[in-house]
PDB file of C-alpha atoms in Angstrom:
ATOM      1  CA  MET H   2      92.872  90.880  89.596  1.00  0.00           C
ATOM      2  CA  ARG H   3      94.972  88.250  91.369  1.00  0.00           C
ATOM      3  CA  ALA H   4      97.892  88.900  93.661  1.00  0.00           C
ATOM      4  CA  THR H   5     100.152  87.208  91.126  1.00  0.00           C
ATOM      5  CA  GLY H   6      99.639  90.262  88.924  1.00  0.00           C
ATOM      6  CA  VAL H   7     102.005  92.205  91.160  1.00  0.00           C
ATOM      7  CA  GLY H   8     104.639  89.516  90.771  1.00  0.00           C
ATOM      8  CA  ARG H   9     104.317  89.748  86.999  1.00  0.00           C
ATOM      9  CA  LEU H  10     104.585  93.525  87.192  1.00  0.00           C
ATOM     10  CA  LYS H  11     107.725  93.313  89.328  1.00  0.00           C
ATOM     11  CA  GLY H  12     109.292  91.002  86.775  1.00  0.00           C
ATOM     12  CA  HIS H  13     108.342  93.288  83.917  1.00  0.00           C
ATOM     13  CA  VAL H  14     109.697  96.354  85.702  1.00  0.00           C
ATOM     14  CA  ALA H  15     112.953  94.547  86.431  1.00  0.00           C
ATOM     15  CA  ARG H  16     113.430  93.910  82.704  1.00  0.00           C
ATOM     16  CA  LYS H  17     112.306  97.323  81.445  1.00  0.00           C
ATOM     17  CA  ARG H  18     114.377 100.512  81.634  1.00  0.00           C
ATOM     18  CA  ALA H  19     112.641 103.875  81.620  1.00  0.00           C
ATOM     19  CA  PRO H  20     113.795 106.582  79.210  1.00  0.00           C
ATOM     20  CA  ARG H  21     114.813 108.828  82.098  1.00  0.00           C
ATOM     21  CA  MET H  22     116.150 106.371  84.669  1.00  0.00           C
ATOM     22  CA  ALA H  23     117.270 108.016  87.905  1.00  0.00           C
ATOM     23  CA  ASP H  24     119.994 106.144  89.790  1.00  0.00           C
ATOM     24  CA  ASP H  25     119.978 108.476  92.785  1.00  0.00           C
ATOM     25  CA  ALA H  26     118.041 106.865  95.628  1.00  0.00           C
ATOM     26  CA  LYS H  27     116.358 110.143  96.473  1.00  0.00           C
ATOM     27  CA  MET H  28     114.742 110.162  93.032  1.00  0.00           C
ATOM     28  CA  ARG H  29     112.910 106.909  93.667  1.00  0.00           C
ATOM     29  CA  THR H  30     109.269 106.445  94.471  1.00  0.00           C
ATOM     30  CA  ALA H  31     106.918 103.614  95.390  1.00  0.00           C
ATOM     31  CA  ALA H  32     103.858 102.361  93.597  1.00  0.00           C
ATOM     32  CA  VAL H  33     101.085 101.123  95.855  1.00  0.00           C
ATOM     33  CA  CYS H  34      98.920  98.731  93.858  1.00  0.00           C
ATOM     34  CA  TRP H  35      95.703  96.980  94.830  1.00  0.00           C
ATOM     35  CA  THR H  36      96.200  93.324  93.937  1.00  0.00           C
ATOM     36  CA  GLY H  37      92.686  92.154  94.665  1.00  0.00           C
ATOM     37  CA  LEU H  38      93.759  90.808  98.047  1.00  0.00           C
ATOM     38  CA  GLU H  39      95.988  93.476  99.528  1.00  0.00           C
ATOM     39  CA  PHE H  40      97.928  96.619  98.794  1.00  0.00           C
ATOM     40  CA  ALA H  41     101.460  95.893  97.615  1.00  0.00           C
ATOM     41  CA  THR H  42     104.225  98.497  97.568  1.00  0.00           C
ATOM     42  CA  ILE H  43     106.579  98.196  94.606  1.00  0.00           C
ATOM     43  CA  PRO H  44     109.788 100.288  94.501  1.00  0.00           C
ATOM     44  CA  VAL H  45     109.923 102.022  91.146  1.00  0.00           C
ATOM     45  CA  PRO H  46     112.536 104.435  89.718  1.00  0.00           C
ATOM     46  CA  CYS H  47     110.993 107.863  89.276  1.00  0.00           C
ATOM     47  CA  ALA H  48     110.477 108.103  85.513  1.00  0.00           C
ATOM     48  CA  GLU H  49     107.313 108.587  83.540  1.00  0.00           C
ATOM     49  CA  GLY H  50     107.869 105.343  81.624  1.00  0.00           C
ATOM     50  CA  PHE H  51     107.254 103.332  84.777  1.00  0.00           C
ATOM     51  CA  SER H  52     104.329 105.502  85.787  1.00  0.00           C
ATOM     52  CA  TYR H  53     102.815 104.892  82.349  1.00  0.00           C
ATOM     53  CA  LEU H  54     103.392 101.132  82.729  1.00  0.00           C
ATOM     54  CA  LEU H  55     101.668 101.103  86.112  1.00  0.00           C
ATOM     55  CA  THR H  56      98.771 103.187  84.838  1.00  0.00           C
ATOM     56  CA  ARG H  57      98.142 100.786  81.958  1.00  0.00           C
ATOM     57  CA  ARG H  58      98.457  97.585  83.989  1.00  0.00           C
ATOM     58  CA  PHE H  59      96.878  98.901  87.178  1.00  0.00           C
ATOM     59  CA  PRO H  60      94.569 101.862  86.353  1.00  0.00           C
ATOM     60  CA  MET H  61      93.984 102.525  90.064  1.00  0.00           C
ATOM     61  CA  ALA H  62      97.698 102.477  90.954  1.00  0.00           C
ATOM     62  CA  SER H  63      98.759 105.060  93.515  1.00  0.00           C
ATOM     63  CA  LEU H  64     102.188 106.621  93.760  1.00  0.00           C
ATOM     64  CA  GLU H  65     104.185 108.330  96.479  1.00  0.00           C
ATOM     65  CA  THR H  66     106.371 111.317  95.656  1.00  0.00           C
ATOM     66  CA  PRO H  67     110.182 111.154  95.948  1.00  0.00           C
ATOM     67  CA  VAL H  68     111.993 112.921  98.762  1.00  0.00           C
ATOM     68  CA  CYS H  69     112.776 116.608  98.348  1.00  0.00           C
ATOM     69  CA  ASP H  70     115.788 117.458  96.182  1.00  0.00           C
ATOM     70  CA  PHE H  71     116.593 120.630  98.113  1.00  0.00           C
ATOM     71  CA  GLY H  72     117.653 123.611  96.033  1.00  0.00           C
ATOM     72  CA  SER H  73     116.743 122.214  92.617  1.00  0.00           C
ATOM     73  CA  PRO H  74     115.410 125.037  90.412  1.00  0.00           C
ATOM     74  CA  ALA H  75     111.800 125.439  89.315  1.00  0.00           C
ATOM     75  CA  PRO H  76     111.547 124.860  85.544  1.00  0.00           C
ATOM     76  CA  ASN H  77     109.920 127.665  83.603  1.00  0.00           C
ATOM     77  CA  PHE H  78     106.642 127.124  81.743  1.00  0.00           C
ATOM     78  CA  SER H  79     104.117 128.945  79.592  1.00  0.00           C
ATOM     79  CA  LEU H  80     100.682 127.338  79.781  1.00  0.00           C
ATOM     80  CA  PRO H  81      97.061 128.281  79.081  1.00  0.00           C
ATOM     81  CA  GLY H  82      94.841 128.895  82.071  1.00  0.00           C
ATOM     82  CA  VAL H  83      91.132 128.348  82.517  1.00  0.00           C
ATOM     83  CA  ASP H  84      90.806 132.143  82.723  1.00  0.00           C
ATOM     84  CA  GLY H  85      91.879 132.529  79.079  1.00  0.00           C
ATOM     85  CA  LYS H  86      95.334 133.869  79.940  1.00  0.00           C
ATOM     86  CA  THR H  87      98.757 132.333  79.335  1.00  0.00           C
ATOM     87  CA  TRP H  88     100.784 131.986  82.528  1.00  0.00           C
ATOM     88  CA  THR H  89     104.528 131.619  83.108  1.00  0.00           C
ATOM     89  CA  ARG H  90     106.358 130.512  86.216  1.00  0.00           C
ATOM     90  CA  ASP H  91     107.336 134.083  87.057  1.00  0.00           C
ATOM     91  CA  ASP H  92     103.731 135.265  86.658  1.00  0.00           C
ATOM     92  CA  CYS H  93     102.750 132.846  89.422  1.00  0.00           C
ATOM     93  CA  LYS H  94     105.650 133.456  91.813  1.00  0.00           C
ATOM     94  CA  GLY H  95     105.112 135.383  95.023  1.00  0.00           C
ATOM     95  CA  GLU H  96     107.591 137.644  96.769  1.00  0.00           C
ATOM     96  CA  ARG H  97     108.620 134.869  99.160  1.00  0.00           C
ATOM     97  CA  GLY H  98     108.159 131.769  97.070  1.00  0.00           C
ATOM     98  CA  LEU H  99     106.061 129.601  94.796  1.00  0.00           C
ATOM     99  CA  LEU H 100     103.909 126.516  95.271  1.00  0.00           C
ATOM    100  CA  VAL H 101     103.411 124.410  92.126  1.00  0.00           C
ATOM    101  CA  MET H 102     100.637 121.821  92.464  1.00  0.00           C
ATOM    102  CA  PHE H 103      99.980 119.035  89.972  1.00  0.00           C
ATOM    103  CA  ILE H 104      96.307 118.147  90.333  1.00  0.00           C
ATOM    104  CA  CYS H 105      93.406 116.963  88.168  1.00  0.00           C
ATOM    105  CA  ASN H 106      89.625 116.766  88.252  1.00  0.00           C
ATOM    106  CA  HIS H 107      88.873 113.058  88.526  1.00  0.00           C
ATOM    107  CA  CYS H 108      91.392 111.815  91.123  1.00  0.00           C
ATOM    108  CA  PRO H 109      89.764 110.963  94.487  1.00  0.00           C
ATOM    109  CA  TYR H 110      92.927 112.006  96.347  1.00  0.00           C
ATOM    110  CA  VAL H 111      92.541 115.512  94.899  1.00  0.00           C
ATOM    111  CA  GLN H 112      88.774 115.620  95.285  1.00  0.00           C
ATOM    112  CA  ALA H 113      89.141 114.849  98.992  1.00  0.00           C
ATOM    113  CA  VAL H 114      91.244 117.954  99.648  1.00  0.00           C
ATOM    114  CA  ARG H 115      90.170 120.579  97.101  1.00  0.00           C
ATOM    115  CA  ASP H 116      88.627 122.756  99.805  1.00  0.00           C
ATOM    116  CA  ARG H 117      91.824 122.523 101.846  1.00  0.00           C
ATOM    117  CA  ILE H 118      94.008 123.354  98.853  1.00  0.00           C
ATOM    118  CA  VAL H 119      91.931 126.494  98.296  1.00  0.00           C
ATOM    119  CA  ARG H 120      92.159 127.410 101.995  1.00  0.00           C
ATOM    120  CA  ASP H 121      95.928 126.899 102.133  1.00  0.00           C
ATOM    121  CA  ALA H 122      96.521 128.808  98.900  1.00  0.00           C
ATOM    122  CA  LYS H 123      94.632 131.823 100.245  1.00  0.00           C
ATOM    123  CA  GLU H 124      96.559 131.807 103.506  1.00  0.00           C
ATOM    124  CA  LEU H 125      99.906 131.279 101.763  1.00  0.00           C
ATOM    125  CA  ALA H 126      99.210 134.181  99.406  1.00  0.00           C
ATOM    126  CA  ALA H 127      98.955 136.408 102.472  1.00  0.00           C
ATOM    127  CA  LEU H 128     102.458 135.215 103.431  1.00  0.00           C
ATOM    128  CA  GLY H 129     103.909 136.042 100.018  1.00  0.00           C
ATOM    129  CA  ILE H 130     103.776 132.538  98.510  1.00  0.00           C
ATOM    130  CA  GLY H 131     102.291 132.406  95.019  1.00  0.00           C
ATOM    131  CA  CYS H 132     100.386 129.275  93.995  1.00  0.00           C
ATOM    132  CA  VAL H 133      99.582 127.602  90.690  1.00  0.00           C
ATOM    133  CA  ALA H 134      97.839 124.327  89.796  1.00  0.00           C
ATOM    134  CA  ILE H 135      98.747 122.337  86.671  1.00  0.00           C
ATOM    135  CA  MET H 136      96.742 119.526  85.055  1.00  0.00           C
ATOM    136  CA  SER H 137      98.917 117.152  82.992  1.00  0.00           C
ATOM    137  CA  ASN H 138      96.782 114.026  82.507  1.00  0.00           C
ATOM    138  CA  ASP H 139      95.964 112.567  79.093  1.00  0.00           C
ATOM    139  CA  VAL H 140      92.517 114.058  78.480  1.00  0.00           C
ATOM    140  CA  ASN H 141      91.784 111.642  75.635  1.00  0.00           C
ATOM    141  CA  ASP H 142      91.799 108.709  78.044  1.00  0.00           C
ATOM    142  CA  TYR H 143      90.397 110.757  80.931  1.00  0.00           C
ATOM    143  CA  PRO H 144      87.797 113.214  79.556  1.00  0.00           C
ATOM    144  CA  GLU H 145      86.857 114.181  83.118  1.00  0.00           C
ATOM    145  CA  ASP H 146      90.109 116.155  83.076  1.00  0.00           C
ATOM    146  CA  SER H 147      89.285 118.111  79.911  1.00  0.00           C
ATOM    147  CA  PHE H 148      89.888 121.853  79.721  1.00  0.00           C
ATOM    148  CA  GLU H 149      86.150 122.499  79.886  1.00  0.00           C
ATOM    149  CA  ASN H 150      85.873 120.438  83.058  1.00  0.00           C
ATOM    150  CA  MET H 151      88.919 122.228  84.468  1.00  0.00           C
ATOM    151  CA  GLN H 152      87.050 125.499  83.968  1.00  0.00           C
ATOM    152  CA  ARG H 153      83.973 124.081  85.685  1.00  0.00           C
ATOM    153  CA  VAL H 154      85.941 122.812  88.701  1.00  0.00           C
ATOM    154  CA  ALA H 155      87.905 126.057  89.049  1.00  0.00           C
ATOM    155  CA  GLU H 156      84.657 128.028  89.093  1.00  0.00           C
ATOM    156  CA  GLU H 157      82.841 125.634  91.420  1.00  0.00           C
ATOM    157  CA  PHE H 158      85.608 125.718  94.028  1.00  0.00           C
ATOM    158  CA  ALA H 159      86.582 129.355  93.418  1.00  0.00           C
ATOM    159  CA  PHE H 160      90.242 128.580  92.816  1.00  0.00           C
ATOM    160  CA  PRO H 161      92.276 131.616  93.952  1.00  0.00           C
ATOM    161  CA  PHE H 162      95.218 130.504  91.786  1.00  0.00           C
ATOM    162  CA  PRO H 163      95.757 129.882  88.053  1.00  0.00           C
ATOM    163  CA  TYR H 164      94.660 126.422  86.869  1.00  0.00           C
ATOM    164  CA  LEU H 165      96.729 125.502  83.818  1.00  0.00           C
ATOM    165  CA  LEU H 166      96.595 122.778  81.171  1.00  0.00           C
ATOM    166  CA  ASP H 167      99.857 120.967  80.376  1.00  0.00           C
ATOM    167  CA  GLU H 168      98.559 119.234  77.250  1.00  0.00           C
ATOM    168  CA  SER H 169     101.985 118.095  76.002  1.00  0.00           C
ATOM    169  CA  GLN H 170     102.921 116.857  79.505  1.00  0.00           C
ATOM    170  CA  ALA H 171     106.324 118.528  79.026  1.00  0.00           C
ATOM    171  CA  VAL H 172     105.973 120.564  82.210  1.00  0.00           C
ATOM    172  CA  ALA H 173     105.113 117.514  84.330  1.00  0.00           C
ATOM    173  CA  ARG H 174     108.190 115.777  82.937  1.00  0.00           C
ATOM    174  CA  ALA H 175     110.379 118.826  83.571  1.00  0.00           C
ATOM    175  CA  TYR H 176     109.303 118.924  87.209  1.00  0.00           C
ATOM    176  CA  GLY H 177     109.407 115.155  87.666  1.00  0.00           C
ATOM    177  CA  ALA H 178     105.781 115.031  88.790  1.00  0.00           C
ATOM    178  CA  VAL H 179     104.491 111.519  89.425  1.00  0.00           C
ATOM    179  CA  CYS H 180     101.008 111.765  90.905  1.00  0.00           C
ATOM    180  CA  THR H 181      98.028 113.931  91.752  1.00  0.00           C
ATOM    181  CA  PRO H 182      98.319 115.742  94.017  1.00  0.00           C
ATOM    182  CA  ASP H 183     102.061 116.425  93.794  1.00  0.00           C
ATOM    183  CA  PHE H 184     103.321 119.552  95.568  1.00  0.00           C
ATOM    184  CA  PHE H 185     106.539 121.453  94.803  1.00  0.00           C
ATOM    185  CA  GLY H 186     107.315 124.274  97.235  1.00  0.00           C
ATOM    186  CA  TYR H 187     109.981 126.827  96.262  1.00  0.00           C
ATOM    187  CA  ASP H 188     111.714 129.661  98.102  1.00  0.00           C
ATOM    188  CA  ALA H 189     112.041 133.255  96.896  1.00  0.00           C
ATOM    189  CA  ASN H 190     114.962 132.230  94.663  1.00  0.00           C
ATOM    190  CA  LEU H 191     112.921 129.358  93.174  1.00  0.00           C
ATOM    191  CA  GLY H 192     114.948 126.642  94.866  1.00  0.00           C
ATOM    192  CA  LEU H 193     112.963 123.571  95.926  1.00  0.00           C
ATOM    193  CA  GLN H 194     112.289 123.408  99.667  1.00  0.00           C
ATOM    194  CA  TYR H 195     109.247 121.131  99.964  1.00  0.00           C
ATOM    195  CA  ARG H 196     108.097 117.955  98.205  1.00  0.00           C
ATOM    196  CA  GLY H 197     105.588 116.458 100.604  1.00  0.00           C
ATOM    197  CA  ARG H 198     101.937 115.927 101.375  1.00  0.00           C
ATOM    198  CA  LEU H 199      99.149 118.403 102.090  1.00  0.00           C
ATOM    199  CA  ASP H 200      98.151 116.560 105.262  1.00  0.00           C
ATOM    200  CA  ALA H 201      97.220 113.039 106.344  1.00  0.00           C
ATOM    201  CA  SER H 202      94.287 112.836 103.908  1.00  0.00           C
ATOM    202  CA  ARG H 203      94.131 110.019 101.383  1.00  0.00           C
ATOM    203  CA  LYS H 204      91.008 109.231  99.324  1.00  0.00           C
ATOM    204  CA  GLU H 205      88.972 110.739 102.134  1.00  0.00           C
ATOM    205  CA  ALA H 206      89.728 113.956 103.955  1.00  0.00           C
ATOM    206  CA  ALA H 207      91.547 113.539 107.253  1.00  0.00           C
ATOM    207  CA  PRO H 208      89.978 115.015 110.405  1.00  0.00           C
ATOM    208  CA  ALA H 209      89.877 118.799 110.430  1.00  0.00           C
ATOM    209  CA  ASN H 210      92.361 119.055 113.306  1.00  0.00           C
ATOM    210  CA  VAL H 211      95.237 117.143 111.654  1.00  0.00           C
ATOM    211  CA  ARG H 212      98.586 118.828 111.139  1.00  0.00           C
ATOM    212  CA  ARG H 213      98.676 120.975 108.006  1.00  0.00           C
ATOM    213  CA  ASP H 214     101.997 119.690 106.666  1.00  0.00           C
ATOM    214  CA  LEU H 215     102.037 121.694 103.427  1.00  0.00           C
ATOM    215  CA  PHE H 216     100.917 124.964 104.986  1.00  0.00           C
ATOM    216  CA  GLU H 217     103.338 124.727 107.904  1.00  0.00           C
ATOM    217  CA  ALA H 218     106.222 123.865 105.573  1.00  0.00           C
ATOM    218  CA  MET H 219     105.537 126.737 103.193  1.00  0.00           C
ATOM    219  CA  LYS H 220     104.984 129.137 106.095  1.00  0.00           C
ATOM    220  CA  GLN H 221     108.462 128.155 107.270  1.00  0.00           C
ATOM    221  CA  VAL H 222     109.806 128.753 103.759  1.00  0.00           C
ATOM    222  CA  ALA H 223     108.200 132.203 103.698  1.00  0.00           C
ATOM    223  CA  GLU H 224     109.664 133.093 107.083  1.00  0.00           C
ATOM    224  CA  THR H 225     113.128 131.503 106.863  1.00  0.00           C
ATOM    225  CA  GLY H 226     113.740 130.584 103.223  1.00  0.00           C
ATOM    226  CA  ALA H 227     114.216 126.919 104.139  1.00  0.00           C
ATOM    227  CA  GLY H 228     111.842 123.977 104.215  1.00  0.00           C
ATOM    228  CA  PRO H 229     111.645 121.324 106.954  1.00  0.00           C
ATOM    229  CA  ALA H 230     114.200 118.523 106.949  1.00  0.00           C
ATOM    230  CA  ASP H 231     111.552 115.872 107.615  1.00  0.00           C
ATOM    231  CA  GLN H 232     108.847 115.604 104.976  1.00  0.00           C
ATOM    232  CA  ILE H 233     106.156 112.970 104.447  1.00  0.00           C
ATOM    233  CA  PRO H 234     105.539 112.068 100.776  1.00  0.00           C
ATOM    234  CA  SER H 235     102.323 112.973  99.042  1.00  0.00           C
ATOM    235  CA  MET H 236     100.279 110.051  97.730  1.00  0.00           C
ATOM    236  CA  GLY H 237      97.869 110.110  94.823  1.00  0.00           C
ATOM    237  CA  CYS H 238      96.782 108.655  91.513  1.00  0.00           C
ATOM    238  CA  SER H 239      99.579 108.250  89.002  1.00  0.00           C
ATOM    239  CA  ILE H 240      99.762 110.888  86.293  1.00  0.00           C
ATOM    240  CA  LYS H 241      98.065 109.512  83.192  1.00  0.00           C
ATOM    241  CA  TRP H 242     100.814 109.653  80.572  1.00  0.00           C
ATOM    242  CA  ARG H 243     100.018 109.708  76.874  1.00  0.00           C
ATOM    243  CA  ALA H 244     100.830 106.602  74.862  1.00  0.00           C
ATOM    244  CA  ASP H 245     102.975 108.585  72.423  1.00  0.00           C
TER     245      ASP H 245
END
């Protein structure tokens, strides 16, 4: 792919409006695309239409999450889990908060930190923070993310939290999820307090002694009810939206 592909994408994005355009600057994100020569960062309004466009034109496009919209409520959901149960938001909530994680099986950004996600979820549960993971990718285009493979991954890594399939992608849209992994940390009243990264890991795990951004933020939420003012966005593969 030539670098001019990014220029064409910028032009196309400038002409195309997403179905859920967000004008607020804090609801914007950035697509980081490999052009064949370099990584180029393209500002993109946070709407699944643009994420779908990037996914189709640049299958390896990576996205950064928007900044935290403090206090926004956690949408409810009712989704099937790999354990055969149906889970709702309130089923997953802990006494002091809730961590909603949008992940998948095939994304290298997720694969690099699965062990750390499991570790953090266990430690957060001890602090009263419930955790849940949701898979929203189009499984027809990405069979690695099928329900059967979700079950296999959950068993292999001994997930201590529900792993749910969002087949319609309605829950991802309700939350405004853009990538995997995408973390939403809520307080005891289900108001958003964290929308940042797990740690400095990208497609490879960061050194073991790096700051645990997600854990420290959610520990603060458990102890004080408020998340940190400064948050570093999570980066990952764009959610694979269905064509319809």
